[in-house]
Amino acid sequence: WGEYASSRPHVAVTPGQEAASVLIRNREMITQDLLKRIGTKGNKFDLPPDEKQLDTLMRCMACILCGDRYDIDIVEECKNNVHVKTLAAFLDNRMCVPRDMGAMP
């Protein structure tokens, strides 16, 4: 990852930090998607239907992804939050990767 990121100043130092960056940059759209899906009959994800709580959950997830940049107690508190785990499952279910996306060299 270091070699890949070294020639791209817009890319974070670690893959986790890059994922956290993308999550935070897109949190408003993700929140709207979550709120739309939480209210549906087929929703299997038990997440709070509150914009502020969802934002906090995404920030917790970003904290986990950045790991060593935060106090260990804060990271552990985030890891133990059942809703953060549910959010991770939701995002994993919703993740889309373009078919033409190449592999890292």
Coordinates of N, CA, C and O in Angstrom, one line a residue:
W1 N 0.8 -1.2 0.0 CA 0.0 0.0 0.0 C 0.9 1.2 0.0 O 0.6 2.2 -0.6
G2 N 2.0 1.2 0.7 CA 2.9 2.3 0.8 C 3.4 2.8 -0.5 O 3.4 4.0 -0.8
E3 N 3.8 1.8 -1.4 CA 4.2 2.2 -2.7 C 3.1 2.8 -3.5 O 3.3 3.8 -4.2
Y4 N 1.9 2.2 -3.4 CA 0.8 2.7 -4.2 C 0.5 4.2 -3.7 O 0.3 5.1 -4.6
A5 N 0.4 4.4 -2.4 CA 0.0 5.7 -1.9 C 1.1 6.8 -2.1 O 0.8 7.9 -2.2
S6 N 2.4 6.3 -2.2 CA 3.5 7.3 -2.2 C 3.4 8.2 -3.5 O 3.9 9.3 -3.4
S7 N 2.9 7.7 -4.5 CA 2.8 8.5 -5.8 C 1.5 9.1 -5.9 O 1.2 9.7 -7.0
R8 N 0.6 9.0 -4.9 CA -0.7 9.6 -5.0 C -1.0 10.4 -3.7 O -1.4 9.9 -2.7
P9 N -0.7 11.7 -3.8 CA -0.8 12.5 -2.6 C -2.3 12.6 -2.0 O -2.5 13.0 -0.9
H10 N -3.2 12.3 -2.8 CA -4.6 12.3 -2.4 C -5.1 11.1 -1.7 O -6.2 11.0 -1.1
V11 N -4.2 10.1 -1.6 CA -4.5 8.8 -1.0 C -3.9 8.8 0.4 O -2.8 9.2 0.7
A12 N -4.7 8.2 1.4 CA -4.3 8.1 2.8 C -3.1 7.2 2.9 O -2.8 6.3 2.0
V13 N -2.4 7.3 4.0 CA -1.2 6.5 4.3 C -1.5 5.0 4.4 O -0.7 4.2 4.0
T14 N -2.6 4.6 5.0 CA -3.0 3.2 5.1 C -4.3 2.9 4.4 O -5.1 3.8 4.3
P15 N -4.6 1.6 4.1 CA -5.9 1.3 3.5 C -7.0 1.6 4.5 O -8.1 2.1 4.0
G16 N -6.8 1.4 5.8 CA -7.9 1.7 6.7 C -8.2 3.2 6.8 O -9.4 3.6 6.8
Q17 N -7.2 4.0 6.8 CA -7.4 5.4 6.8 C -8.1 5.9 5.5 O -8.9 6.8 5.5
E18 N -7.7 5.3 4.4 CA -8.4 5.6 3.1 C -9.9 5.2 3.2 O -10.7 6.0 2.7
A19 N -10.2 4.1 3.7 CA -11.6 3.6 3.8 C -12.3 4.6 4.7 O -13.5 5.0 4.5
A20 N -11.7 5.0 5.8 CA -12.3 6.0 6.8 C -12.6 7.3 6.1 O -13.6 7.9 6.3
S21 N -11.6 7.7 5.3 CA -11.8 9.0 4.5 C -13.0 8.9 3.6 O -13.8 9.9 3.5
V22 N -13.1 7.8 2.9 CA -14.2 7.7 1.9 C -15.5 7.6 2.7 O -16.5 8.3 2.3
L23 N -15.5 6.9 3.8 CA -16.7 6.8 4.6 C -17.2 8.2 5.1 O -18.4 8.6 5.0
I24 N -16.3 9.0 5.6 CA -16.6 10.3 6.2 C -17.0 11.3 5.0 O -18.0 12.0 5.2
R25 N -16.3 11.2 3.9 CA -16.6 12.1 2.8 C -18.0 11.8 2.3 O -18.7 12.7 1.8
N26 N -18.5 10.6 2.3 CA -19.8 10.2 1.8 C -20.8 9.9 2.8 O -21.9 9.4 2.5
R27 N -20.6 10.4 4.1 CA -21.5 10.0 5.2 C -22.9 10.6 5.0 O -23.9 10.0 5.4
E28 N -23.1 11.7 4.4 CA -24.4 12.3 4.2 C -25.2 11.4 3.2 O -26.4 11.1 3.5
M29 N -24.6 11.0 2.1 CA -25.3 10.1 1.2 C -25.6 8.8 1.8 O -26.7 8.2 1.6
I30 N -24.6 8.3 2.6 CA -24.8 7.0 3.2 C -25.9 7.1 4.2 O -26.8 6.2 4.3
T31 N -26.0 8.2 5.0 CA -27.0 8.3 6.0 C -28.4 8.4 5.3 O -29.3 7.7 5.8
Q32 N -28.5 9.1 4.2 CA -29.8 9.1 3.5 C -30.2 7.7 3.0 O -31.4 7.3 3.1
D33 N -29.2 6.9 2.5 CA -29.5 5.6 2.0 C -30.0 4.7 3.2 O -30.9 4.0 3.1
L34 N -29.3 4.9 4.4 CA -29.6 4.1 5.6 C -31.1 4.5 6.0 O -31.9 3.6 6.3
L35 N -31.4 5.7 6.1 CA -32.7 6.2 6.5 C -33.8 5.6 5.6 O -34.9 5.2 6.1
K36 N -33.5 5.6 4.3 CA -34.5 5.1 3.4 C -34.7 3.6 3.6 O -35.8 3.1 3.5
R37 N -33.6 2.9 3.8 CA -33.7 1.4 4.0 C -34.2 1.0 5.3 O -34.8 -0.1 5.4
I38 N -33.9 1.7 6.4 CA -34.3 1.3 7.7 C -35.8 1.2 7.8 O -36.3 0.3 8.5
G39 N -36.5 2.1 7.2 CA -38.0 2.1 7.2 C -38.7 1.1 6.4 O -39.9 1.0 6.4
T40 N -37.9 0.3 5.6 CA -38.6 -0.7 4.7 C -38.9 -2.0 5.4 O -38.3 -2.4 6.4
K41 N -39.9 -2.7 4.9 CA -40.3 -3.9 5.4 C -39.3 -5.0 5.4 O -39.1 -5.8 6.4
G42 N -38.5 -5.1 4.4 CA -37.4 -6.1 4.3 C -36.1 -5.8 5.0 O -35.2 -6.5 4.8
N43 N -36.1 -4.7 5.8 CA -34.9 -4.3 6.4 C -34.4 -5.3 7.5 O -35.2 -5.6 8.4
K44 N -33.2 -5.9 7.3 CA -32.7 -6.8 8.3 C -31.7 -6.2 9.2 O -31.1 -6.9 10.0
F45 N -31.4 -4.9 9.1 CA -30.4 -4.2 9.8 C -31.0 -3.4 10.9 O -31.8 -2.5 10.6
D46 N -30.8 -3.7 12.2 CA -31.3 -3.0 13.3 C -30.5 -1.8 13.7 O -29.6 -1.9 14.5
L47 N -30.7 -0.7 12.9 CA -30.0 0.5 13.2 C -30.9 1.6 13.6 O -32.1 1.6 13.2
P48 N -30.5 2.6 14.4 CA -31.3 3.7 14.9 C -31.8 4.6 13.7 O -30.9 4.9 12.9
P49 N -33.1 4.9 13.6 CA -33.6 5.7 12.5 C -33.3 7.2 12.8 O -34.2 8.0 12.6
D50 N -32.2 7.6 13.3 CA -31.9 9.0 13.6 C -30.6 9.4 13.0 O -29.5 8.7 13.1
E51 N -30.7 10.5 12.2 CA -29.5 11.0 11.5 C -28.3 11.2 12.3 O -27.2 10.9 11.9
K52 N -28.5 11.8 13.5 CA -27.3 12.2 14.3 C -26.7 10.9 14.9 O -25.5 10.8 14.9
Q53 N -27.5 9.9 15.3 CA -26.9 8.7 15.7 C -26.2 7.9 14.6 O -25.1 7.3 14.9
L54 N -26.7 7.9 13.4 CA -26.1 7.3 12.3 C -24.7 7.9 12.0 O -23.7 7.3 11.7
D55 N -24.7 9.3 12.1 CA -23.4 10.0 11.9 C -22.4 9.6 12.9 O -21.2 9.4 12.6
T56 N -22.8 9.5 14.2 CA -21.9 9.1 15.2 C -21.4 7.7 15.0 O -20.2 7.4 15.2
L57 N -22.3 6.8 14.5 CA -21.9 5.4 14.2 C -20.8 5.4 13.1 O -19.8 4.6 13.2
M58 N -21.0 6.2 12.1 CA -20.0 6.3 11.0 C -18.7 6.8 11.5 O -17.6 6.4 11.1
R59 N -18.8 7.8 12.4 CA -17.5 8.3 12.9 C -16.8 7.3 13.8 O -15.6 7.2 13.8
C60 N -17.6 6.5 14.5 CA -17.0 5.4 15.3 C -16.3 4.4 14.4 O -15.2 3.9 14.7
M61 N -17.0 4.1 13.3 CA -16.4 3.1 12.3 C -15.1 3.7 11.7 O -14.1 3.0 11.6
A62 N -15.1 5.0 11.4 CA -13.9 5.6 10.9 C -12.8 5.6 12.0 O -11.6 5.3 11.6
C63 N -13.1 5.7 13.2 CA -12.1 5.7 14.3 C -11.5 4.3 14.4 O -10.3 4.1 14.5
I64 N -12.3 3.2 14.2 CA -11.8 1.8 14.2 C -10.9 1.6 13.0 O -9.8 1.0 13.1
L65 N -11.3 2.1 11.9 CA -10.5 2.0 10.7 C -9.1 2.7 10.8 O -8.1 2.2 10.2
C66 N -9.1 3.8 11.5 CA -7.8 4.5 11.7 C -7.0 4.0 12.9 O -5.9 4.3 13.0
G67 N -7.7 3.2 13.7 CA -7.1 2.5 14.8 C -6.0 3.2 15.6 O -6.3 3.9 16.6
D68 N -4.8 3.1 15.2 CA -3.6 3.6 16.0 C -3.6 5.1 16.1 O -2.8 5.6 16.9
R69 N -4.4 5.8 15.4 CA -4.4 7.3 15.5 C -5.3 7.8 16.7 O -5.3 9.0 16.9
Y70 N -6.0 6.9 17.3 CA -6.9 7.2 18.4 C -6.5 6.5 19.7 O -5.9 5.4 19.7
D71 N -6.9 7.0 20.8 CA -6.8 6.4 22.1 C -7.4 5.0 22.1 O -8.5 4.8 21.6
I72 N -6.7 4.0 22.7 CA -7.2 2.6 22.7 C -8.5 2.5 23.3 O -9.4 1.7 22.9
D73 N -8.8 3.3 24.4 CA -10.1 3.2 25.0 C -11.3 3.6 24.1 O -12.3 3.0 24.1
I74 N -11.0 4.6 23.3 CA -12.0 5.1 22.4 C -12.3 4.1 21.3 O -13.4 3.8 21.0
V75 N -11.2 3.5 20.8 CA -11.3 2.5 19.7 C -12.1 1.3 20.3 O -13.0 0.7 19.6
E76 N -11.8 0.8 21.5 CA -12.5 -0.3 22.1 C -13.9 0.0 22.4 O -14.8 -0.9 22.1
E77 N -14.2 1.2 22.8 CA -15.7 1.6 23.0 C -16.4 1.5 21.7 O -17.5 1.0 21.6
C78 N -15.8 1.9 20.6 CA -16.4 1.9 19.3 C -16.6 0.4 18.8 O -17.6 0.0 18.3
K79 N -15.6 -0.4 19.1 CA -15.6 -1.8 18.6 C -16.7 -2.6 19.4 O -17.3 -3.5 18.8
N80 N -17.0 -2.2 20.6 CA -18.0 -2.9 21.4 C -19.4 -2.4 21.2 O -20.4 -2.9 21.7
N81 N -19.6 -1.4 20.3 CA -20.9 -0.9 20.0 C -21.6 -1.8 19.0 O -21.1 -1.9 17.9
V82 N -22.7 -2.4 19.4 CA -23.4 -3.4 18.5 C -23.9 -2.7 17.3 O -23.9 -3.4 16.2
H83 N -24.2 -1.5 17.3 CA -24.7 -0.8 16.1 C -23.6 -0.5 15.1 O -23.9 -0.5 13.9
V84 N -22.4 -0.4 15.6 CA -21.3 -0.2 14.7 C -21.0 -1.5 13.9 O -20.8 -1.5 12.7
K85 N -21.2 -2.6 14.6 CA -21.1 -3.9 13.9 C -22.2 -4.1 12.9 O -21.9 -4.6 11.8
T86 N -23.4 -3.6 13.2 CA -24.5 -3.7 12.3 C -24.3 -2.8 11.1 O -24.6 -3.2 9.9
L87 N -23.8 -1.6 11.3 CA -23.4 -0.7 10.2 C -22.4 -1.3 9.3 O -22.5 -1.2 8.1
A88 N -21.4 -1.9 9.9 CA -20.4 -2.6 9.0 C -21.0 -3.6 8.1 O -20.7 -3.7 7.0
A89 N -21.9 -4.4 8.7 CA -22.6 -5.4 7.9 C -23.4 -4.8 6.8 O -23.5 -5.3 5.7
F90 N -24.1 -3.7 7.1 CA -24.9 -3.0 6.1 C -24.1 -2.5 5.0 O -24.4 -2.7 3.8
L91 N -23.0 -1.8 5.3 CA -22.1 -1.3 4.3 C -21.4 -2.4 3.5 O -21.3 -2.2 2.3
D92 N -21.1 -3.5 4.1 CA -20.6 -4.6 3.3 C -21.6 -5.1 2.3 O -21.3 -5.4 1.2
N93 N -22.9 -5.1 2.7 CA -23.9 -5.6 1.9 C -24.2 -4.6 0.7 O -24.6 -5.0 -0.4
R94 N -24.0 -3.3 1.0 CA -24.2 -2.3 0.0 C -23.0 -1.9 -0.9 O -23.2 -1.2 -1.9
M95 N -21.9 -2.4 -0.6 CA -20.7 -2.0 -1.3 C -20.7 -2.5 -2.8 O -21.1 -3.6 -3.0
C96 N -20.3 -1.6 -3.6 CA -20.3 -1.9 -5.0 C -18.9 -1.6 -5.6 O -18.3 -0.6 -5.3
V97 N -18.4 -2.5 -6.3 CA -17.1 -2.4 -6.9 C -17.2 -2.4 -8.4 O -17.8 -3.4 -8.9
P98 N -16.8 -1.4 -9.1 CA -16.9 -1.4 -10.6 C -16.3 -2.6 -11.2 O -15.2 -3.0 -10.8
R99 N -16.9 -3.2 -12.2 CA -16.3 -4.4 -12.8 C -15.0 -4.1 -13.5 O -14.2 -5.0 -13.7
D100 N -14.8 -2.9 -14.0 CA -13.6 -2.6 -14.7 C -12.5 -2.1 -13.9 O -11.5 -1.6 -14.3
M101 N -12.7 -2.2 -12.6 CA -11.7 -1.7 -11.6 C -10.5 -2.7 -11.6 O -10.7 -3.8 -11.4
G102 N -9.4 -2.1 -11.9 CA -8.2 -3.0 -12.0 C -7.6 -3.3 -10.6 O -7.9 -2.6 -9.6
A103 N -6.8 -4.3 -10.5 CA -6.1 -4.6 -9.2 C -4.9 -3.7 -9.0 O -4.4 -3.2 -10.0
M104 N -4.5 -3.5 -7.7 CA -3.4 -2.7 -7.5 C -2.1 -3.4 -8.0 O -2.1 -4.7 -8.0
P105 N -1.2 -2.7 -8.6 CA 0.0 -3.3 -9.2 C 0.8 -4.0 -8.1 O 0.8 -3.8 -7.0

